[in-house]
PDB file of C-alpha atoms and ligand atoms in Angstrom:
ATOM      1  CA  UNK A   1       0.431  27.952  -2.379  1.00  0.00           C
ATOM      2  CA  UNK A   2      -2.754  26.567  -3.918  1.00  0.00           C
ATOM      3  CA  UNK A   3      -6.317  25.795  -2.982  1.00  0.00           C
ATOM      4  CA  UNK A   4      -6.908  22.183  -4.019  1.00  0.00           C
ATOM      5  CA  UNK A   5     -10.169  20.520  -5.086  1.00  0.00           C
ATOM      6  CA  UNK A   6     -11.672  18.326  -2.345  1.00  0.00           C
ATOM      7  CA  UNK A   7     -13.036  14.910  -3.379  1.00  0.00           C
ATOM      8  CA  UNK A   8     -16.751  14.387  -2.689  1.00  0.00           C
ATOM      9  CA  UNK A   9     -18.224  11.087  -1.363  1.00  0.00           C
ATOM     10  CA  UNK A  10     -18.813   8.560  -2.892  1.00  0.00           C
ATOM     11  CA  UNK A  11     -15.349   8.277  -4.363  1.00  0.00           C
ATOM     12  CA  UNK A  12     -13.202   5.079  -4.192  1.00  0.00           C
ATOM     13  CA  UNK A  13     -10.139   7.203  -3.362  1.00  0.00           C
ATOM     14  CA  UNK A  14     -11.777   8.100  -0.032  1.00  0.00           C
ATOM     15  CA  UNK A  15     -12.110   4.424   0.911  1.00  0.00           C
ATOM     16  CA  UNK A  16      -8.484   3.347   0.378  1.00  0.00           C
ATOM     17  CA  UNK A  17      -5.859   2.697   3.045  1.00  0.00           C
ATOM     18  CA  UNK A  18      -3.301   5.515   2.660  1.00  0.00           C
ATOM     19  CA  UNK A  19       0.421   4.699   2.294  1.00  0.00           C
ATOM     20  CA  UNK A  20       2.943   5.577   5.016  1.00  0.00           C
ATOM     21  CA  UNK A  21       5.283   8.480   4.311  1.00  0.00           C
ATOM     22  CA  UNK A  22       8.839   7.104   4.268  1.00  0.00           C
ATOM     23  CA  UNK A  23      10.415  10.560   4.643  1.00  0.00           C
ATOM     24  CA  UNK A  24       9.239  14.157   4.530  1.00  0.00           C
ATOM     25  CA  UNK A  25      10.301  15.659   1.185  1.00  0.00           C
ATOM     26  CA  UNK A  26      10.167  19.254  -0.050  1.00  0.00           C
ATOM     27  CA  UNK A  27       7.148  18.264  -2.174  1.00  0.00           C
ATOM     28  CA  UNK A  28       5.311  16.856   0.881  1.00  0.00           C
ATOM     29  CA  UNK A  29       6.095  20.078   2.871  1.00  0.00           C
ATOM     30  CA  UNK A  30       4.538  22.081  -0.002  1.00  0.00           C
ATOM     31  CA  UNK A  31       1.562  19.707  -0.047  1.00  0.00           C
ATOM     32  CA  UNK A  32       1.003  20.266   3.684  1.00  0.00           C
ATOM     33  CA  UNK A  33       1.018  24.034   3.093  1.00  0.00           C
ATOM     34  CA  UNK A  34      -1.500  23.670   0.239  1.00  0.00           C
ATOM     35  CA  UNK A  35      -3.711  21.418   2.429  1.00  0.00           C
ATOM     36  CA  UNK A  36      -3.677  24.082   5.193  1.00  0.00           C
ATOM     37  CA  UNK A  37      -4.622  26.799   2.704  1.00  0.00           C
ATOM     38  CA  UNK A  38      -7.375  24.543   1.298  1.00  0.00           C
ATOM     39  CA  UNK A  39      -8.623  23.765   4.850  1.00  0.00           C
ATOM     40  CA  UNK A  40      -8.775  27.417   5.910  1.00  0.00           C
ATOM     41  CA  UNK A  41     -10.540  28.355   2.651  1.00  0.00           C
ATOM     42  CA  UNK A  42     -13.208  25.618   3.021  1.00  0.00           C
ATOM     43  CA  UNK A  43     -13.461  26.550   5.981  1.00  0.00           C
ATOM     44  CA  UNK A  44     -12.599  23.573   8.077  1.00  0.00           C
ATOM     45  CA  UNK A  45     -10.525  22.595  11.127  1.00  0.00           C
ATOM     46  CA  UNK A  46      -8.918  19.525   9.612  1.00  0.00           C
ATOM     47  CA  UNK A  47      -8.106  17.886   6.241  1.00  0.00           C
ATOM     48  CA  UNK A  48      -6.547  14.565   5.249  1.00  0.00           C
ATOM     49  CA  UNK A  49      -4.425  13.995   2.104  1.00  0.00           C
ATOM     50  CA  UNK A  50      -6.804  11.380   0.616  1.00  0.00           C
ATOM     51  CA  UNK A  51      -9.493  14.140   0.547  1.00  0.00           C
ATOM     52  CA  UNK A  52      -7.408  16.000  -2.086  1.00  0.00           C
ATOM     53  CA  UNK A  53      -6.637  12.774  -3.927  1.00  0.00           C
ATOM     54  CA  UNK A  54      -3.204  12.040  -2.399  1.00  0.00           C
ATOM     55  CA  UNK A  55      -3.056   8.535  -0.949  1.00  0.00           C
ATOM     56  CA  UNK A  56      -0.410   9.274   1.715  1.00  0.00           C
ATOM     57  CA  UNK A  57      -0.599   9.339   5.524  1.00  0.00           C
ATOM     58  CA  UNK A  58      -0.664  13.100   6.064  1.00  0.00           C
ATOM     59  CA  UNK A  59      -3.223  15.235   7.924  1.00  0.00           C
ATOM     60  CA  UNK A  60      -3.432  18.941   8.784  1.00  0.00           C
ATOM     61  CA  UNK A  61      -5.425  20.530  11.617  1.00  0.00           C
ATOM     62  CA  UNK A  62      -6.131  23.862  13.257  1.00  0.00           C
ATOM     63  CA  UNK A  63      -8.951  23.583  15.743  1.00  0.00           C
ATOM     64  CA  UNK A  64      -8.549  27.071  17.131  1.00  0.00           C
ATOM     65  CA  UNK A  65     -11.973  28.567  16.335  1.00  0.00           C
ATOM     66  CA  UNK A  66     -12.002  31.880  18.139  1.00  0.00           C
ATOM     67  CA  UNK A  67     -11.596  34.735  15.621  1.00  0.00           C
ATOM     68  CA  UNK A  68      -9.204  36.706  17.843  1.00  0.00           C
ATOM     69  CA  UNK A  69      -7.081  33.721  18.912  1.00  0.00           C
ATOM     70  CA  UNK A  70      -3.712  32.826  17.332  1.00  0.00           C
ATOM     71  CA  UNK A  71      -4.080  30.008  14.774  1.00  0.00           C
ATOM     72  CA  UNK A  72      -2.328  26.739  15.625  1.00  0.00           C
ATOM     73  CA  UNK A  73      -1.718  24.992  12.262  1.00  0.00           C
ATOM     74  CA  UNK A  74      -0.376  21.434  12.536  1.00  0.00           C
ATOM     75  CA  UNK A  75       0.855  18.939   9.908  1.00  0.00           C
ATOM     76  CA  UNK A  76       1.109  15.321  11.074  1.00  0.00           C
ATOM     77  CA  UNK A  77       2.852  12.673   8.968  1.00  0.00           C
ATOM     78  CA  UNK A  78       2.120   8.971   9.786  1.00  0.00           C
ATOM     79  CA  UNK A  79      -0.124   9.873  12.726  1.00  0.00           C
ATOM     80  CA  UNK A  80      -1.254   6.972  14.921  1.00  0.00           C
ATOM     81  CA  UNK A  81      -3.309   6.731  18.088  1.00  0.00           C
ATOM     82  CA  UNK A  82      -1.228   5.097  20.852  1.00  0.00           C
ATOM     83  CA  UNK A  83      -3.859   5.460  23.647  1.00  0.00           C
ATOM     84  CA  UNK A  84      -7.541   6.350  23.852  1.00  0.00           C
ATOM     85  CA  UNK A  85      -9.594   7.241  26.946  1.00  0.00           C
ATOM     86  CA  UNK A  86     -12.523   5.086  28.036  1.00  0.00           C
ATOM     87  CA  UNK A  87     -14.489   8.293  28.479  1.00  0.00           C
ATOM     88  CA  UNK A  88     -16.275   9.276  25.309  1.00  0.00           C
ATOM     89  CA  UNK A  89     -17.658  12.500  23.801  1.00  0.00           C
ATOM     90  CA  UNK A  90     -20.498  12.897  21.335  1.00  0.00           C
ATOM     91  CA  UNK A  91     -19.922  15.534  18.667  1.00  0.00           C
ATOM     92  CA  UNK A  92     -22.110  16.541  15.707  1.00  0.00           C
ATOM     93  CA  UNK A  93     -19.563  15.912  12.962  1.00  0.00           C
ATOM     94  CA  UNK A  94     -19.408  17.124   9.394  1.00  0.00           C
ATOM     95  CA  UNK A  95     -16.927  16.436   6.620  1.00  0.00           C
ATOM     96  CA  UNK A  96     -15.543  18.529   3.764  1.00  0.00           C
ATOM     97  CA  UNK A  97     -16.004  15.493   1.506  1.00  0.00           C
ATOM     98  CA  UNK A  98     -19.662  15.170   2.538  1.00  0.00           C
ATOM     99  CA  UNK A  99     -20.855  18.790   2.412  1.00  0.00           C
ATOM    100  CA  UNK A 100     -23.775  20.032   4.517  1.00  0.00           C
ATOM    101  CA  UNK A 101     -24.427  16.672   6.168  1.00  0.00           C
ATOM    102  CA  UNK A 102     -24.078  16.374   9.957  1.00  0.00           C
ATOM    103  CA  UNK A 103     -24.558  13.562  12.439  1.00  0.00           C
ATOM    104  CA  UNK A 104     -23.628  12.711  16.015  1.00  0.00           C
ATOM    105  CA  UNK A 105     -20.532  10.509  16.377  1.00  0.00           C
ATOM    106  CA  UNK A 106     -19.244   9.110  19.661  1.00  0.00           C
ATOM    107  CA  UNK A 107     -15.457   8.939  20.113  1.00  0.00           C
ATOM    108  CA  UNK A 108     -12.935   8.673  22.979  1.00  0.00           C
ATOM    109  CA  UNK A 109     -12.744  12.161  24.562  1.00  0.00           C
ATOM    110  CA  UNK A 110      -8.915  12.041  24.830  1.00  0.00           C
ATOM    111  CA  UNK A 111      -6.301  10.316  22.643  1.00  0.00           C
ATOM    112  CA  UNK A 112      -2.489  10.134  22.610  1.00  0.00           C
ATOM    113  CA  UNK A 113      -1.109  10.423  19.108  1.00  0.00           C
ATOM    114  CA  UNK A 114       2.425   9.943  17.754  1.00  0.00           C
ATOM    115  CA  UNK A 115       3.524  11.406  14.420  1.00  0.00           C
ATOM    116  CA  UNK A 116       6.395  12.881  12.419  1.00  0.00           C
ATOM    117  CA  UNK A 117       6.468  16.658  11.776  1.00  0.00           C
ATOM    118  CA  UNK A 118       7.523  18.540   8.634  1.00  0.00           C
ATOM    119  CA  UNK A 119      11.176  18.321   9.786  1.00  0.00           C
ATOM    120  CA  UNK A 120      10.925  14.545  10.237  1.00  0.00           C
ATOM    121  CA  UNK A 121      11.019  14.985  14.018  1.00  0.00           C
ATOM    122  CA  UNK A 122       8.931  12.465  16.049  1.00  0.00           C
ATOM    123  CA  UNK A 123       6.265  13.735  18.461  1.00  0.00           C
ATOM    124  CA  UNK A 124       3.770  12.161  20.841  1.00  0.00           C
ATOM    125  CA  UNK A 125       1.111  14.103  22.779  1.00  0.00           C
ATOM    126  CA  UNK A 126      -2.384  13.979  24.144  1.00  0.00           C
ATOM    127  CA  UNK A 127      -5.293  15.699  22.405  1.00  0.00           C
ATOM    128  CA  UNK A 128      -8.566  16.605  24.181  1.00  0.00           C
ATOM    129  CA  UNK A 129     -11.854  18.262  23.283  1.00  0.00           C
ATOM    130  CA  UNK A 130     -12.397  19.277  19.677  1.00  0.00           C
ATOM    131  CA  UNK A 131      -8.725  18.512  18.826  1.00  0.00           C
ATOM    132  CA  UNK A 132      -9.290  14.897  19.929  1.00  0.00           C
ATOM    133  CA  UNK A 133     -12.435  14.578  17.785  1.00  0.00           C
ATOM    134  CA  UNK A 134     -10.707  16.163  14.822  1.00  0.00           C
ATOM    135  CA  UNK A 135      -7.498  14.101  14.926  1.00  0.00           C
ATOM    136  CA  UNK A 136      -9.570  10.878  15.128  1.00  0.00           C
ATOM    137  CA  UNK A 137     -11.753  12.062  12.241  1.00  0.00           C
ATOM    138  CA  UNK A 138      -8.637  12.784  10.167  1.00  0.00           C
ATOM    139  CA  UNK A 139      -6.833   9.539  10.993  1.00  0.00           C
ATOM    140  CA  UNK A 140     -10.066   7.699  10.011  1.00  0.00           C
ATOM    141  CA  UNK A 141      -9.685   9.298   6.552  1.00  0.00           C
ATOM    142  CA  UNK A 142      -6.197   7.722   6.253  1.00  0.00           C
ATOM    143  CA  UNK A 143      -7.819   4.328   6.862  1.00  0.00           C
ATOM    144  CA  UNK A 144     -10.600   4.884   4.324  1.00  0.00           C
ATOM    145  CA  UNK A 145     -13.230   5.521   7.040  1.00  0.00           C
ATOM    146  CA  UNK A 146     -15.792   8.347   6.962  1.00  0.00           C
ATOM    147  CA  UNK A 147     -17.919   9.631   9.848  1.00  0.00           C
ATOM    148  CA  UNK A 148     -21.012   8.214   8.091  1.00  0.00           C
ATOM    149  CA  UNK A 149     -19.537   4.738   8.598  1.00  0.00           C
ATOM    150  CA  UNK A 150     -20.508   5.111  12.280  1.00  0.00           C
ATOM    151  CA  UNK A 151     -24.173   5.695  11.376  1.00  0.00           C
ATOM    152  CA  UNK A 152     -26.945   3.188  10.646  1.00  0.00           C
ATOM    153  CA  UNK A 153     -27.022   1.731   7.151  1.00  0.00           C
ATOM    154  CA  UNK A 154     -30.222   3.649   6.449  1.00  0.00           C
ATOM    155  CA  UNK A 155     -28.764   7.044   7.443  1.00  0.00           C
ATOM    156  CA  UNK A 156     -25.526   6.316   5.554  1.00  0.00           C
ATOM    157  CA  UNK A 157     -27.455   5.339   2.435  1.00  0.00           C
ATOM    158  CA  UNK A 158     -29.619   8.453   2.655  1.00  0.00           C
ATOM    159  CA  UNK A 159     -26.520  10.704   2.850  1.00  0.00           C
ATOM    160  CA  UNK A 160     -24.779   8.815   0.051  1.00  0.00           C
ATOM    161  CA  UNK A 161     -27.781   9.237  -2.226  1.00  0.00           C
ATOM    162  CA  UNK A 162     -27.874  12.998  -1.478  1.00  0.00           C
ATOM    163  CA  UNK A 163     -24.134  13.202  -2.435  1.00  0.00           C
ATOM    164  CA  UNK A 164     -24.743  11.202  -5.644  1.00  0.00           C
ATOM    165  CA  UNK A 165     -27.517  13.694  -6.561  1.00  0.00           C
ATOM    166  CA  UNK A 166     -25.203  16.656  -5.778  1.00  0.00           C
ATOM    167  CA  UNK A 167     -22.451  15.189  -7.968  1.00  0.00           C
ATOM    168  CA  UNK A 168     -24.887  14.599 -10.851  1.00  0.00           C
ATOM    169  CA  UNK A 169     -26.106  18.200 -10.616  1.00  0.00           C
ATOM    170  CA  UNK A 170     -22.504  19.542 -10.459  1.00  0.00           C
ATOM    171  CA  UNK A 171     -21.643  17.455 -13.545  1.00  0.00           C
ATOM    172  CA  UNK A 172     -24.417  19.176 -15.474  1.00  0.00           C
ATOM    173  CA  UNK A 173     -23.103  22.679 -14.680  1.00  0.00           C
TER     174      UNK A 173
HETATM  175  O1  K2U B 201     -11.878  15.954   7.492  1.00  0.00           O
HETATM  176  C1  K2U B 201     -12.655  16.849   7.245  1.00  0.00           C
HETATM  177  O2  K2U B 201     -13.588  16.692   6.456  1.00  0.00           O
HETATM  178  C2  K2U B 201     -12.549  18.097   7.986  1.00  0.00           C
HETATM  179  C3  K2U B 201     -13.580  18.266   9.014  1.00  0.00           C
HETATM  180  C4  K2U B 201     -12.961  17.855  10.331  1.00  0.00           C
HETATM  181  C5  K2U B 201     -13.852  17.660  11.472  1.00  0.00           C
HETATM  182  C6  K2U B 201     -15.113  17.111  11.365  1.00  0.00           C
HETATM  183  C7  K2U B 201     -15.884  16.938  12.486  1.00  0.00           C
HETATM  184  C8  K2U B 201     -15.445  17.308  13.733  1.00  0.00           C
HETATM  185  C9  K2U B 201     -14.190  17.844  13.830  1.00  0.00           C
HETATM  186  C10 K2U B 201     -13.401  18.025  12.727  1.00  0.00           C
HETATM  187  C11 K2U B 201     -14.066  19.689   8.807  1.00  0.00           C
HETATM  188  O3  K2U B 201     -13.348  20.557   9.525  1.00  0.00           O
HETATM  189  S1  K2U B 201     -15.808  19.845   8.943  1.00  0.00           S
HETATM  190  C12 K2U B 201     -16.108  21.427   9.325  1.00  0.00           C
HETATM  191  C13 K2U B 201     -16.103  21.709  10.790  1.00  0.00           C
HETATM  192  C14 K2U B 201     -15.777  22.937  11.216  1.00  0.00           C
HETATM  193  C15 K2U B 201     -15.765  23.225  12.567  1.00  0.00           C
HETATM  194  C16 K2U B 201     -16.121  22.297  13.509  1.00  0.00           C
HETATM  195  C17 K2U B 201     -16.433  21.021  13.077  1.00  0.00           C
HETATM  196  C18 K2U B 201     -16.434  20.701  11.721  1.00  0.00           C
HETATM  197 ZN1   ZN B 202     -13.801  14.456   6.870  1.00  0.00          ZN
END
């Protein structure tokens, strides 16, 4: 198991449409494990393969936040939203590829998602609450969309400039 480096915005690899996974291989199972370890280490509650530079349709999540609760790690291959509620929720979102920047994003409060699990088995179920926000945030990553794309051009530009400065400073270290 490895902790993988997370790409930081702006990066063209974060804007690409990820490729479908034809079948779940041993390598992809290992990648899902590494993504979960990377996510827990960040810490985060979700991570999409493009964020670690792999342009495939794979996301991992564990939105159980309570310290004493049992973790619920999930790996979803080729996830897609099949239904979204009209009701919406506003959540102050962040992103591991846009560190320390937060903004309110409005999304459907419930979604039904179908996907393939690590054994290649199909699933479809409804997600609510933080799980719904997270799964939509992660599927956006597979379509090259970041939470800042829901903000005004001015706010998006301000955050992008902060990330460009951060990357310049990191490059000097
Ligand atoms: O994709 C990512 O960058 C992981 C995000 C997922 C996420 C963002 C906003 C709302 C829900 C999920 C990270 O987990 S950001 C860190 C975080 C941690 C706890 C709650 C919300 C965000
Ligand atoms: Zn993100």
